[in-house]
Amino acid sequence: MKITMYGAPICPDCVIAKEQLMKRADVELDYRNITETTAVMKEFLAYRDKEAMFDEVKEGGRIGIPFFILEDGTKTFEIENYVDVDLTPVEPPVQACSLDGKGHC
């Protein structure tokens, strides 16, 4: 299964998801680091600005990563609903991605 993932290395949830997906032999991961280039950031923002699924994310002051697009076009924040991965953090997560420091990315 091909999965496109938008994320950032400074996002604890993204790091865990990327590591788990890369371990899967049945997953072809296209990881798109939104902090790497403005082109990738613009790609991500095009989804974030237009997709209704981001409304709650934006209202909560969050970024909306990790964000996944499956090969059939399905868009989700919850990859574990589609691929058997364990996204449990090894250490308590640092909530660095929301404006108030309390929410997820």
mmCIF file with all atom_site columns, C-alpha atoms in Angstrom:
data_model
loop_
_atom_site.group_PDB
_atom_site.id
_atom_site.type_symbol
_atom_site.label_atom_id
_atom_site.label_alt_id
_atom_site.label_comp_id
_atom_site.label_asym_id
_atom_site.label_entity_id
_atom_site.label_seq_id
_atom_site.pdbx_PDB_ins_code
_atom_site.Cartn_x
_atom_site.Cartn_y
_atom_site.Cartn_z
_atom_site.occupancy
_atom_site.B_iso_or_equiv
_atom_site.pdbx_formal_charge
_atom_site.auth_seq_id
_atom_site.auth_comp_id
_atom_site.auth_asym_id
_atom_site.auth_atom_id
_atom_site.pdbx_PDB_model_num
ATOM 1   C CA . MET A 1 1   ? 0.000   0.000  0.000  1.00 0.00 ? 1   MET A CA 1
ATOM 2   C CA . LYS A 1 2   ? 1.341   3.417  -0.935 1.00 0.00 ? 2   LYS A CA 1
ATOM 3   C CA . ILE A 1 3   ? 0.908   6.108  1.728  1.00 0.00 ? 3   ILE A CA 1
ATOM 4   C CA . THR A 1 4   ? 1.824   9.767  1.492  1.00 0.00 ? 4   THR A CA 1
ATOM 5   C CA . MET A 1 5   ? 2.531   11.246 4.897  1.00 0.00 ? 5   MET A CA 1
ATOM 6   C CA . TYR A 1 6   ? 2.879   14.945 5.658  1.00 0.00 ? 6   TYR A CA 1
ATOM 7   C CA . GLY A 1 7   ? 4.802   15.567 8.854  1.00 0.00 ? 7   GLY A CA 1
ATOM 8   C CA . ALA A 1 8   ? 7.823   17.170 10.486 1.00 0.00 ? 8   ALA A CA 1
ATOM 9   C CA . PRO A 1 9   ? 10.781  15.832 12.452 1.00 0.00 ? 9   PRO A CA 1
ATOM 10  C CA . ILE A 1 10  ? 9.930   18.235 15.302 1.00 0.00 ? 10  ILE A CA 1
ATOM 11  C CA . CYS A 1 11  ? 6.505   16.602 15.767 1.00 0.00 ? 11  CYS A CA 1
ATOM 12  C CA . PRO A 1 12  ? 6.643   13.628 18.185 1.00 0.00 ? 12  PRO A CA 1
ATOM 13  C CA . ASP A 1 13  ? 3.511   12.019 16.668 1.00 0.00 ? 13  ASP A CA 1
ATOM 14  C CA . CYS A 1 14  ? 5.047   12.283 13.189 1.00 0.00 ? 14  CYS A CA 1
ATOM 15  C CA . VAL A 1 15  ? 8.330   10.706 14.246 1.00 0.00 ? 15  VAL A CA 1
ATOM 16  C CA . ILE A 1 16  ? 6.542   7.694  15.741 1.00 0.00 ? 16  ILE A CA 1
ATOM 17  C CA . ALA A 1 17  ? 4.216   7.256  12.767 1.00 0.00 ? 17  ALA A CA 1
ATOM 18  C CA . LYS A 1 18  ? 7.054   7.522  10.232 1.00 0.00 ? 18  LYS A CA 1
ATOM 19  C CA . GLU A 1 19  ? 9.207   4.987  12.123 1.00 0.00 ? 19  GLU A CA 1
ATOM 20  C CA . GLN A 1 20  ? 6.347   2.489  12.396 1.00 0.00 ? 20  GLN A CA 1
ATOM 21  C CA . LEU A 1 21  ? 5.298   2.812  8.752  1.00 0.00 ? 21  LEU A CA 1
ATOM 22  C CA . MET A 1 22  ? 8.877   2.447  7.508  1.00 0.00 ? 22  MET A CA 1
ATOM 23  C CA . LYS A 1 23  ? 9.103   -0.902 9.329  1.00 0.00 ? 23  LYS A CA 1
ATOM 24  C CA . ARG A 1 24  ? 6.198   -2.297 7.299  1.00 0.00 ? 24  ARG A CA 1
ATOM 25  C CA . ALA A 1 25  ? 7.239   -4.275 4.223  1.00 0.00 ? 25  ALA A CA 1
ATOM 26  C CA . ASP A 1 26  ? 3.749   -3.844 2.752  1.00 0.00 ? 26  ASP A CA 1
ATOM 27  C CA . VAL A 1 27  ? 3.874   -0.017 2.946  1.00 0.00 ? 27  VAL A CA 1
ATOM 28  C CA . GLU A 1 28  ? 5.538   2.244  0.405  1.00 0.00 ? 28  GLU A CA 1
ATOM 29  C CA . LEU A 1 29  ? 5.900   5.503  2.338  1.00 0.00 ? 29  LEU A CA 1
ATOM 30  C CA . ASP A 1 30  ? 6.225   8.855  0.588  1.00 0.00 ? 30  ASP A CA 1
ATOM 31  C CA . TYR A 1 31  ? 7.224   11.030 3.561  1.00 0.00 ? 31  TYR A CA 1
ATOM 32  C CA . ARG A 1 32  ? 6.754   14.738 2.927  1.00 0.00 ? 32  ARG A CA 1
ATOM 33  C CA . ASN A 1 33  ? 8.584   16.903 5.497  1.00 0.00 ? 33  ASN A CA 1
ATOM 34  C CA . ILE A 1 34  ? 6.622   20.168 5.656  1.00 0.00 ? 34  ILE A CA 1
ATOM 35  C CA . THR A 1 35  ? 9.592   22.001 7.201  1.00 0.00 ? 35  THR A CA 1
ATOM 36  C CA . GLU A 1 36  ? 12.060  20.977 4.492  1.00 0.00 ? 36  GLU A CA 1
ATOM 37  C CA . THR A 1 37  ? 11.003  23.239 1.604  1.00 0.00 ? 37  THR A CA 1
ATOM 38  C CA . THR A 1 38  ? 8.404   25.884 0.924  1.00 0.00 ? 38  THR A CA 1
ATOM 39  C CA . ALA A 1 39  ? 7.104   23.738 -1.961 1.00 0.00 ? 39  ALA A CA 1
ATOM 40  C CA . VAL A 1 40  ? 6.198   20.883 0.410  1.00 0.00 ? 40  VAL A CA 1
ATOM 41  C CA . MET A 1 41  ? 4.751   23.350 2.925  1.00 0.00 ? 41  MET A CA 1
ATOM 42  C CA . LYS A 1 42  ? 2.549   24.803 0.159  1.00 0.00 ? 42  LYS A CA 1
ATOM 43  C CA . GLU A 1 43  ? 1.407   21.289 -0.828 1.00 0.00 ? 43  GLU A CA 1
ATOM 44  C CA . PHE A 1 44  ? 0.352   20.615 2.745  1.00 0.00 ? 44  PHE A CA 1
ATOM 45  C CA . LEU A 1 45  ? -1.282  24.022 3.180  1.00 0.00 ? 45  LEU A CA 1
ATOM 46  C CA . ALA A 1 46  ? -3.342  23.458 0.026  1.00 0.00 ? 46  ALA A CA 1
ATOM 47  C CA . TYR A 1 47  ? -4.924  20.450 1.769  1.00 0.00 ? 47  TYR A CA 1
ATOM 48  C CA . ARG A 1 48  ? -5.165  22.219 5.133  1.00 0.00 ? 48  ARG A CA 1
ATOM 49  C CA . ASP A 1 49  ? -6.821  25.299 3.659  1.00 0.00 ? 49  ASP A CA 1
ATOM 50  C CA . LYS A 1 50  ? -9.383  23.406 1.538  1.00 0.00 ? 50  LYS A CA 1
ATOM 51  C CA . GLU A 1 51  ? -10.266 20.162 3.351  1.00 0.00 ? 51  GLU A CA 1
ATOM 52  C CA . ALA A 1 52  ? -13.103 20.332 5.884  1.00 0.00 ? 52  ALA A CA 1
ATOM 53  C CA . MET A 1 53  ? -11.379 17.646 7.964  1.00 0.00 ? 53  MET A CA 1
ATOM 54  C CA . PHE A 1 54  ? -8.905  20.354 9.077  1.00 0.00 ? 54  PHE A CA 1
ATOM 55  C CA . ASP A 1 55  ? -11.579 22.721 10.446 1.00 0.00 ? 55  ASP A CA 1
ATOM 56  C CA . GLU A 1 56  ? -11.434 21.336 13.997 1.00 0.00 ? 56  GLU A CA 1
ATOM 57  C CA . VAL A 1 57  ? -7.634  21.184 13.841 1.00 0.00 ? 57  VAL A CA 1
ATOM 58  C CA . LYS A 1 58  ? -7.379  24.857 12.909 1.00 0.00 ? 58  LYS A CA 1
ATOM 59  C CA . GLU A 1 59  ? -9.978  25.888 15.496 1.00 0.00 ? 59  GLU A CA 1
ATOM 60  C CA . GLY A 1 60  ? -7.894  24.137 18.143 1.00 0.00 ? 60  GLY A CA 1
ATOM 61  C CA . GLY A 1 61  ? -4.714  25.964 17.116 1.00 0.00 ? 61  GLY A CA 1
ATOM 62  C CA . ARG A 1 62  ? -3.071  22.762 15.874 1.00 0.00 ? 62  ARG A CA 1
ATOM 63  C CA . ILE A 1 63  ? -1.147  22.078 12.670 1.00 0.00 ? 63  ILE A CA 1
ATOM 64  C CA . GLY A 1 64  ? -2.827  18.877 11.466 1.00 0.00 ? 64  GLY A CA 1
ATOM 65  C CA . ILE A 1 65  ? 0.131   16.536 11.237 1.00 0.00 ? 65  ILE A CA 1
ATOM 66  C CA . PRO A 1 66  ? 0.731   13.728 10.797 1.00 0.00 ? 66  PRO A CA 1
ATOM 67  C CA . PHE A 1 67  ? -1.627  13.785 7.819  1.00 0.00 ? 67  PHE A CA 1
ATOM 68  C CA . PHE A 1 68  ? -1.918  10.736 5.561  1.00 0.00 ? 68  PHE A CA 1
ATOM 69  C CA . ILE A 1 69  ? -3.207  10.169 2.043  1.00 0.00 ? 69  ILE A CA 1
ATOM 70  C CA . LEU A 1 70  ? -3.751  6.543  1.039  1.00 0.00 ? 70  LEU A CA 1
ATOM 71  C CA . GLU A 1 71  ? -3.278  5.304  -2.513 1.00 0.00 ? 71  GLU A CA 1
ATOM 72  C CA . ASP A 1 72  ? -7.056  5.273  -3.067 1.00 0.00 ? 72  ASP A CA 1
ATOM 73  C CA . GLY A 1 73  ? -7.227  8.986  -2.152 1.00 0.00 ? 73  GLY A CA 1
ATOM 74  C CA . THR A 1 74  ? -8.513  8.478  1.405  1.00 0.00 ? 74  THR A CA 1
ATOM 75  C CA . LYS A 1 75  ? -7.285  11.263 3.705  1.00 0.00 ? 75  LYS A CA 1
ATOM 76  C CA . THR A 1 76  ? -6.866  10.677 7.442  1.00 0.00 ? 76  THR A CA 1
ATOM 77  C CA . PHE A 1 77  ? -5.117  11.679 10.620 1.00 0.00 ? 77  PHE A CA 1
ATOM 78  C CA . GLU A 1 78  ? -5.640  8.153  12.030 1.00 0.00 ? 78  GLU A CA 1
ATOM 79  C CA . ILE A 1 79  ? -3.398  5.825  10.013 1.00 0.00 ? 79  ILE A CA 1
ATOM 80  C CA . GLU A 1 80  ? -3.860  3.071  12.596 1.00 0.00 ? 80  GLU A CA 1
ATOM 81  C CA . ASN A 1 81  ? -7.432  2.683  11.272 1.00 0.00 ? 81  ASN A CA 1
ATOM 82  C CA . TYR A 1 82  ? -5.958  1.499  7.950  1.00 0.00 ? 82  TYR A CA 1
ATOM 83  C CA . VAL A 1 83  ? -2.592  -0.083 8.794  1.00 0.00 ? 83  VAL A CA 1
ATOM 84  C CA . ASP A 1 84  ? -1.712  -2.221 11.806 1.00 0.00 ? 84  ASP A CA 1
ATOM 85  C CA . VAL A 1 85  ? 0.819   0.030  13.577 1.00 0.00 ? 85  VAL A CA 1
ATOM 86  C CA . ASP A 1 86  ? 1.476   0.839  17.214 1.00 0.00 ? 86  ASP A CA 1
ATOM 87  C CA . LEU A 1 87  ? 1.667   4.594  17.653 1.00 0.00 ? 87  LEU A CA 1
ATOM 88  C CA . THR A 1 88  ? 2.086   4.495  21.428 1.00 0.00 ? 88  THR A CA 1
ATOM 89  C CA . PRO A 1 89  ? 4.900   6.841  22.446 1.00 0.00 ? 89  PRO A CA 1
ATOM 90  C CA . VAL A 1 90  ? 7.844   5.250  24.245 1.00 0.00 ? 90  VAL A CA 1
ATOM 91  C CA . GLU A 1 91  ? 8.031   8.274  26.545 1.00 0.00 ? 91  GLU A CA 1
ATOM 92  C CA . PRO A 1 92  ? 5.252   10.665 27.508 1.00 0.00 ? 92  PRO A CA 1
ATOM 93  C CA . PRO A 1 93  ? 4.733   12.914 24.466 1.00 0.00 ? 93  PRO A CA 1
ATOM 94  C CA . VAL A 1 94  ? 5.822   16.508 24.494 1.00 0.00 ? 94  VAL A CA 1
ATOM 95  C CA . GLN A 1 95  ? 2.906   18.628 23.348 1.00 0.00 ? 95  GLN A CA 1
ATOM 96  C CA . ALA A 1 96  ? 4.902   21.066 21.292 1.00 0.00 ? 96  ALA A CA 1
ATOM 97  C CA . CYS A 1 97  ? 2.679   21.485 18.251 1.00 0.00 ? 97  CYS A CA 1
ATOM 98  C CA . SER A 1 98  ? -0.337  23.388 19.568 1.00 0.00 ? 98  SER A CA 1
ATOM 99  C CA . LEU A 1 99  ? -0.459  27.036 20.519 1.00 0.00 ? 99  LEU A CA 1
ATOM 100 C CA . ASP A 1 100 ? -1.455  26.268 24.101 1.00 0.00 ? 100 ASP A CA 1
ATOM 101 C CA . GLY A 1 101 ? 1.025   23.394 24.505 1.00 0.00 ? 101 GLY A CA 1
ATOM 102 C CA . LYS A 1 102 ? -1.768  20.975 25.429 1.00 0.00 ? 102 LYS A CA 1
ATOM 103 C CA . GLY A 1 103 ? -2.909  19.458 22.126 1.00 0.00 ? 103 GLY A CA 1
ATOM 104 C CA . HIS A 1 104 ? -1.482  17.193 19.481 1.00 0.00 ? 104 HIS A CA 1
ATOM 105 C CA . CYS A 1 105 ? 0.032   18.401 16.233 1.00 0.00 ? 105 CYS A CA 1
#
